Structure formats: structure tokens, C-alpha cells
Amino acid sequence: MRSLLLALLTILLQSQEAFLVKPYLQLGDAPRPARNERLDLLWHAEDRDAAWTVEVRGGKGWIPQTAPSFRHLDVPPLPAHRIYRVTLRDLAPGAAMPYRVKQNDAVVFEAEAQARKPGAHRMIVFGDAADGSKRQAAIAQAIQAQHPDAVFITGDLVYGRGRAAEYRSVFFSCYNSEAVPLMRRVPFLGVPGNHDVPFSKHPDAAAYFAYWSQPLNGPALKAGDKNAAPVILGVHDAVVAASGAAFPRMASFSFDYGKVHWTVLDSNVYTDWESPALKVWLEADLKAAKTATWRIVALHHPLFQSSRAHFDDQWMRPISPILEKYGVDLVLAGHVHNYQRTAPLRFKPTKAGLRGKPVEGEFTVDEAYDGRAITRAKGPIHIVTGAGGAELYDLWQTDARASWQPWTRTFISDQHSFTVLDVDGRTLKLRQLDAEGRQLDGITLTK
Ligand SMILES: [Fe+2]
């Protein structure tokens, strides 16, 4: 017993020294399920040479993985550091696979990676979270207690400006900590919000592109393109260099988890989803998802919501007819710091989507769907789940029903919360839970 404790203590101490950010899992450029699943494992370490190896435990013992690669990120205020990356391969679908990281032959980290599940699974979704607050930490604890198979963040991943230094102080320090060791066990996915792209002159802004590893199957954008995240030459060069092929392409992508097809859209103001470059991709992506039972669109800026805050940020509304055409079931957004759910609805825009101006049109609302007795929806249901940690908006509207749009069915703005999606075959259950794990809202969808 004593020697076991000593061994654990040694790993802990060595691991403390070895990492600036401990290993965390990402889906990597693996959008579709496979017989041999894979996950990317990333970590940050000091900018000095060391012999790193990673092993996954298979049936016959520890299997060495290919050598990790790294990129430098040398931009103040953090000291220059390395972002290491390795792909864990041949993972059995749905299995929890033990893995370990060695530095100079000493084991410095051990955990278990949850490989993508082929069927029933639990995905947890929230947005607008990492601001270093106690609320963020409480929601993170509550999420861990729900044992997700994967986590999706609907943007505003890191406050205040998506900077590398902020990732270190408020993001990894929360979701990949000893108290909440989530990111080392399950992949986190996400979409950049307005706080995650380089709208600021901080040279370490837009660290999303360097620190995340997600599919590169989105619209084939290049730096400087009209629909790509704008960077300032001479300011953001280091982050762009550390991002490789991920910049700017990784801002939008799609992936499948179980029988759910996820279409993830960069909805920042510089994108125009009515332009052919983006629209053609969106249609093709949804059209190709023929074997999926469920279709989810995830983005930062909601199409339909009732909060006074950001009410006129409606520029994504014009894509609604495309989502309806291809049978999208759920649209998950953040940006607005509260929880909202609409009735299933269809929308025909009658006016173009000018930035910051209301987008008018005709609504067809499925009044019959109630999520309990009647569970087949006619049209997408729109969810705002932006209550993941940052300060809440429009608390008074929870009890002011008259202030809600006619198609809003639930509006909870006085509590932080997150969304649990349980998908099993032709049944999808959505529950909104608070930081104590209490259910605030719940609906069922069936096919
Ligand atoms: Fe936002």
C-alpha cells in the first residue's frame, strides 16, 4: 500500500513538472465514426527538448503510439511553449481506453480516454463559460457529475478575448484540473464565439486555432478570405503560425457522434452564410448526412431568442429554410447568457440579414409539440444554452412572460445551467440542469 502511494505521489510530482497544461483530448480531424476510432491528445510543455512517448493499453499490454509532434507558440505574455499533439489510434468504439504519457522514460501522466460511442451516448452542451468565476467552476463540477461521453461548447470558449494566457488561467485550469479532470477523459468540442476570434489587438488572441484540434472539413477558407476570421498582420502572426492548417478553416466543420450529425458553424459577423462559399458547403454537408437519425446545428449566435440582450443579432436567421429542408432537429447556440427553448418552428425570411438589424419573416410554429405526450416535431427547436458561467443577462425576463417572443416556450435567465443530450436510437432527451444537477427543463424528441 505504501509503495503504491509513493508511486502515485512520484507520478503526481513528475507530472506537475512536466506539463504547463496537462494532456487533453480532442476529436482531431476524424469527423466520421470508424471501426478503429481515434482521438487527438494534446498537452503544453516548456520549450525544451524531451523524449515524449504515449502508450495506449490494448489487449496485449501497452501499445506505443507514433511520436508526438509539436508546434511553438512564442507570444507574450506567456513564455514560449510547445503544443504537443499525438493521435491515439485503434481505439475500440465506445471503450474507455487507458493511456499514459512518458517523459524521458518516466510515466508522468495516466488517464482513460472515452472513445466515440457508436450508439447511445450522452453529450453535454453549454456556452459562454470560462471567465474564471465560481459559477463556471460550479457548472463544471455539475457537468462532471453527469458523466458525459463528450462535451460541446457553443462559443465564447474563453473570456475575455480567447487569449493563450486566458486559456491557461481560466480554461484548462477549470476543465482539466484535478478537481474536474474532464478534458483528459472525454473530448471537448466547440465553436468559436465573438470572444474567441481576433477582434482584439492582443497578440495571443484567437488561441482557439492553436489549442484545439477538430475536423478540417469545413468550407475551404484561406487567411484573408471574406468569410474567414480576420487577423492583423504583424500582431497575430505567432498564433497563426502555431495553428498550421487549422487557421482559418477549423472555425466551421461537421462531425458525427453515434447516429447524430453535427454541423458546426462559425456565425461571427464577418461570415455571410448566404454567400456561395459558405451556403454551398452547408447544403452539401446536410445533404450528405443520409445515415444520421438526428441532425444538430451548433453555432454561437442564435437565430431565434427572446432576451433583450443581443436581440438584434439575428443575422443567422436566413439559413433557417436550409435547416428545415434537410430536417435539422435542434439548433444549439450561446452568446445570450441564459437558457431558452423555442417551439419547433419554420421561418421564411422576407428581408435580408443585415448585421445588427432585425431579420423579419413569416413564422410557422408547431403548436402541438409539447415534448412529453407529443414528441414528433415539425421544424427545428432552437436552444440558447449560454448560461455556462459568465454573468447572466436579463434575469427579470424569467418571470416576465409577456416579454417573450410568441414561440419561446421556456426562458430561464436567473440561474446558470447546462444542457444534457441523451440520444438512444430514435429517442433524444434534452434536459437543462442547474449547478446542483436539478432539472430546470426537459423535452423528448422521437422519430
Ligand atoms: Fe458571444
mmCIF file of C-alpha atoms in Angstrom, residues 201-374:
data_model
loop_
_atom_site.group_PDB
_atom_site.id
_atom_site.type_symbol
_atom_site.label_atom_id
_atom_site.label_comp_id
_atom_site.label_asym_id
_atom_site.label_seq_id
_atom_site.Cartn_x
_atom_site.Cartn_y
_atom_site.Cartn_z
ATOM 1 C CA LYS A 201 -5.125 43.553 -30.743
ATOM 2 C CA HIS A 202 -3.798 41.149 -28.124
ATOM 3 C CA PRO A 203 -1.128 39.155 -29.962
ATOM 4 C CA ASP A 204 -2.162 35.930 -28.182
ATOM 5 C CA ALA A 205 -5.857 36.235 -29.155
ATOM 6 C CA ALA A 206 -7.555 33.505 -31.232
ATOM 7 C CA ALA A 207 -5.594 30.771 -29.425
ATOM 8 C CA TYR A 208 -8.585 28.556 -30.347
ATOM 9 C CA PHE A 209 -6.896 27.781 -33.653
ATOM 10 C CA ALA A 210 -3.651 26.662 -31.992
ATOM 11 C CA TYR A 211 -5.008 24.840 -28.932
ATOM 12 C CA TRP A 212 -7.980 22.915 -30.338
ATOM 13 C CA SER A 213 -7.871 20.016 -32.786
ATOM 14 C CA GLN A 214 -11.151 19.487 -34.604
ATOM 15 C CA PRO A 215 -12.154 18.300 -38.083
ATOM 16 C CA LEU A 216 -10.806 20.321 -41.018
ATOM 17 C CA ASN A 217 -13.749 19.530 -43.273
ATOM 18 C CA GLY A 218 -15.430 22.954 -43.189
ATOM 19 C CA PRO A 219 -15.545 25.465 -46.057
ATOM 20 C CA ALA A 220 -12.067 25.645 -47.632
ATOM 21 C CA LEU A 221 -11.251 29.158 -46.430
ATOM 22 C CA LYS A 222 -7.837 30.751 -46.557
ATOM 23 C CA ALA A 223 -6.401 33.550 -44.447
ATOM 24 C CA GLY A 224 -7.677 36.872 -45.765
ATOM 25 C CA ASP A 225 -10.865 35.427 -47.301
ATOM 26 C CA LYS A 226 -14.009 37.453 -46.741
ATOM 27 C CA ASN A 227 -15.630 34.790 -44.548
ATOM 28 C CA ALA A 228 -12.504 33.947 -42.556
ATOM 29 C CA ALA A 229 -11.594 35.222 -39.103
ATOM 30 C CA PRO A 230 -9.666 38.433 -39.744
ATOM 31 C CA VAL A 231 -6.173 38.710 -38.304
ATOM 32 C CA ILE A 232 -3.903 41.697 -38.118
ATOM 33 C CA LEU A 233 -0.598 41.116 -39.863
ATOM 34 C CA GLY A 234 2.314 41.672 -37.538
ATOM 35 C CA VAL A 235 0.084 41.212 -34.479
ATOM 36 C CA HIS A 236 -1.420 37.742 -34.669
ATOM 37 C CA ASP A 237 1.367 36.094 -36.706
ATOM 38 C CA ALA A 238 2.577 33.816 -33.909
ATOM 39 C CA VAL A 239 -0.872 32.351 -33.234
ATOM 40 C CA VAL A 240 -1.480 31.846 -36.959
ATOM 41 C CA ALA A 241 1.889 30.085 -37.319
ATOM 42 C CA ALA A 242 1.131 27.818 -34.352
ATOM 43 C CA SER A 243 -2.260 26.940 -35.845
ATOM 44 C CA GLY A 244 -0.986 25.338 -39.064
ATOM 45 C CA ALA A 245 -3.852 24.143 -41.291
ATOM 46 C CA ALA A 246 -6.414 24.910 -38.566
ATOM 47 C CA PHE A 247 -6.347 28.631 -39.326
ATOM 48 C CA PRO A 248 -8.827 29.764 -40.523
ATOM 49 C CA ARG A 249 -10.521 26.578 -41.641
ATOM 50 C CA MET A 250 -11.314 24.995 -38.263
ATOM 51 C CA ALA A 251 -13.891 27.703 -37.449
ATOM 52 C CA SER A 252 -16.650 25.617 -39.101
ATOM 53 C CA PHE A 253 -16.813 21.848 -39.522
ATOM 54 C CA SER A 254 -19.044 18.827 -39.141
ATOM 55 C CA PHE A 255 -18.795 15.535 -37.310
ATOM 56 C CA ASP A 256 -20.868 12.517 -36.364
ATOM 57 C CA TYR A 257 -21.290 11.100 -32.893
ATOM 58 C CA GLY A 258 -23.368 7.938 -32.692
ATOM 59 C CA LYS A 259 -26.298 8.492 -35.041
ATOM 60 C CA VAL A 260 -26.175 12.269 -34.660
ATOM 61 C CA HIS A 261 -24.789 14.513 -37.373
ATOM 62 C CA TRP A 262 -23.430 17.808 -36.044
ATOM 63 C CA THR A 263 -22.955 20.798 -38.320
ATOM 64 C CA VAL A 264 -20.854 23.426 -36.575
ATOM 65 C CA LEU A 265 -20.962 26.954 -37.993
ATOM 66 C CA ASP A 266 -18.813 29.989 -37.373
ATOM 67 C CA SER A 267 -21.506 32.664 -37.033
ATOM 68 C CA ASN A 268 -19.269 35.646 -36.331
ATOM 69 C CA VAL A 269 -20.142 38.934 -38.054
ATOM 70 C CA TYR A 270 -17.555 38.507 -40.793
ATOM 71 C CA THR A 271 -19.271 35.336 -42.076
ATOM 72 C CA ASP A 272 -22.024 35.512 -44.666
ATOM 73 C CA TRP A 273 -23.817 32.167 -44.820
ATOM 74 C CA GLU A 274 -25.780 33.387 -47.828
ATOM 75 C CA SER A 275 -22.576 33.738 -49.839
ATOM 76 C CA PRO A 276 -21.965 30.783 -52.174
ATOM 77 C CA ALA A 277 -18.655 29.882 -50.469
ATOM 78 C CA LEU A 278 -20.470 29.013 -47.251
ATOM 79 C CA LYS A 279 -24.001 28.190 -48.399
ATOM 80 C CA VAL A 280 -22.913 25.512 -50.873
ATOM 81 C CA TRP A 281 -20.898 23.811 -48.142
ATOM 82 C CA LEU A 282 -23.772 23.950 -45.640
ATOM 83 C CA GLU A 283 -26.247 22.404 -48.071
ATOM 84 C CA ALA A 284 -23.810 19.722 -49.183
ATOM 85 C CA ASP A 285 -22.947 18.845 -45.595
ATOM 86 C CA LEU A 286 -26.572 18.427 -44.510
ATOM 87 C CA LYS A 287 -27.466 16.589 -47.690
ATOM 88 C CA ALA A 288 -24.641 14.091 -47.221
ATOM 89 C CA ALA A 289 -25.755 13.163 -43.708
ATOM 90 C CA LYS A 290 -28.099 10.493 -45.001
ATOM 91 C CA THR A 291 -27.424 7.782 -42.443
ATOM 92 C CA ALA A 292 -27.850 10.062 -39.427
ATOM 93 C CA THR A 293 -31.004 9.672 -37.348
ATOM 94 C CA TRP A 294 -30.564 13.167 -35.845
ATOM 95 C CA ARG A 295 -29.229 16.449 -37.188
ATOM 96 C CA ILE A 296 -27.946 19.175 -34.903
ATOM 97 C CA VAL A 297 -26.624 22.578 -35.905
ATOM 98 C CA ALA A 298 -24.370 24.261 -33.343
ATOM 99 C CA LEU A 299 -23.259 27.869 -33.562
ATOM 100 C CA HIS A 300 -22.629 30.843 -31.302
ATOM 101 C CA HIS A 301 -25.192 33.422 -32.423
ATOM 102 C CA PRO A 302 -28.797 32.202 -32.076
ATOM 103 C CA LEU A 303 -31.362 32.582 -34.850
ATOM 104 C CA PHE A 304 -34.371 32.927 -32.562
ATOM 105 C CA GLN A 305 -34.377 34.092 -28.974
ATOM 106 C CA SER A 306 -36.295 36.416 -26.640
ATOM 107 C CA SER A 307 -33.655 38.088 -24.486
ATOM 108 C CA ARG A 308 -33.421 41.859 -24.737
ATOM 109 C CA ALA A 309 -29.654 41.422 -24.764
ATOM 110 C CA HIS A 310 -28.327 40.827 -28.278
ATOM 111 C CA PHE A 311 -31.916 40.809 -29.553
ATOM 112 C CA ASP A 312 -30.949 42.327 -32.886
ATOM 113 C CA ASP A 313 -28.070 39.897 -33.514
ATOM 114 C CA GLN A 314 -30.306 37.996 -35.944
ATOM 115 C CA TRP A 315 -28.037 37.678 -38.963
ATOM 116 C CA MET A 316 -28.066 33.866 -38.906
ATOM 117 C CA ARG A 317 -31.849 33.704 -39.408
ATOM 118 C CA PRO A 318 -31.669 33.447 -43.222
ATOM 119 C CA ILE A 319 -30.222 29.902 -43.007
ATOM 120 C CA SER A 320 -33.395 28.623 -41.355
ATOM 121 C CA PRO A 321 -35.046 27.406 -44.606
ATOM 122 C CA ILE A 322 -31.949 25.283 -45.388
ATOM 123 C CA LEU A 323 -32.014 23.723 -41.920
ATOM 124 C CA GLU A 324 -35.729 22.981 -42.301
ATOM 125 C CA LYS A 325 -35.229 21.490 -45.780
ATOM 126 C CA TYR A 326 -32.724 18.942 -44.502
ATOM 127 C CA GLY A 327 -34.626 18.063 -41.333
ATOM 128 C CA VAL A 328 -32.420 19.647 -38.671
ATOM 129 C CA ASP A 329 -33.885 18.720 -35.281
ATOM 130 C CA LEU A 330 -32.050 21.059 -32.924
ATOM 131 C CA VAL A 331 -30.155 24.320 -33.235
ATOM 132 C CA LEU A 332 -27.866 24.927 -30.257
ATOM 133 C CA ALA A 333 -26.482 28.401 -29.618
ATOM 134 C CA GLY A 334 -24.927 30.555 -26.918
ATOM 135 C CA HIS A 335 -23.995 34.267 -26.996
ATOM 136 C CA VAL A 336 -27.036 35.199 -24.919
ATOM 137 C CA HIS A 337 -26.235 34.387 -21.289
ATOM 138 C CA ASN A 338 -29.303 32.415 -20.260
ATOM 139 C CA TYR A 339 -31.335 29.361 -21.266
ATOM 140 C CA GLN A 340 -34.122 29.482 -23.828
ATOM 141 C CA ARG A 341 -36.115 26.925 -25.802
ATOM 142 C CA THR A 342 -38.472 27.608 -28.696
ATOM 143 C CA ALA A 343 -41.344 25.561 -30.083
ATOM 144 C CA PRO A 344 -40.443 23.706 -33.296
ATOM 145 C CA LEU A 345 -40.596 26.447 -35.906
ATOM 146 C CA ARG A 346 -40.164 27.283 -39.548
ATOM 147 C CA PHE A 347 -39.175 30.686 -40.830
ATOM 148 C CA LYS A 348 -39.356 32.331 -44.235
ATOM 149 C CA PRO A 349 -37.254 35.488 -44.273
ATOM 150 C CA THR A 350 -38.787 38.445 -46.056
ATOM 151 C CA LYS A 351 -35.868 40.795 -45.523
ATOM 152 C CA ALA A 352 -32.127 40.263 -45.883
ATOM 153 C CA GLY A 353 -29.931 39.644 -42.872
ATOM 154 C CA LEU A 354 -28.233 42.931 -42.171
ATOM 155 C CA ARG A 355 -25.800 42.843 -39.250
ATOM 156 C CA GLY A 356 -27.323 44.194 -36.068
ATOM 157 C CA LYS A 357 -30.767 44.791 -37.626
ATOM 158 C CA PRO A 358 -33.852 42.603 -37.080
ATOM 159 C CA VAL A 359 -34.452 39.994 -39.790
ATOM 160 C CA GLU A 360 -38.171 39.809 -40.388
ATOM 161 C CA GLY A 361 -40.113 36.945 -41.887
ATOM 162 C CA GLU A 362 -43.034 34.565 -41.599
ATOM 163 C CA PHE A 363 -43.113 32.029 -38.787
ATOM 164 C CA THR A 364 -44.876 28.674 -38.851
ATOM 165 C CA VAL A 365 -44.954 27.372 -35.291
ATOM 166 C CA ASP A 366 -45.659 23.748 -34.346
ATOM 167 C CA GLU A 367 -48.118 24.436 -31.554
ATOM 168 C CA ALA A 368 -48.927 20.751 -30.992
ATOM 169 C CA TYR A 369 -45.460 19.603 -29.919
ATOM 170 C CA ASP A 370 -45.112 19.592 -26.143
ATOM 171 C CA GLY A 371 -42.066 17.361 -25.662
ATOM 172 C CA ARG A 372 -43.995 14.980 -23.398
ATOM 173 C CA ALA A 373 -47.109 13.468 -24.942
ATOM 174 C CA ILE A 374 -46.394 14.766 -28.441
#
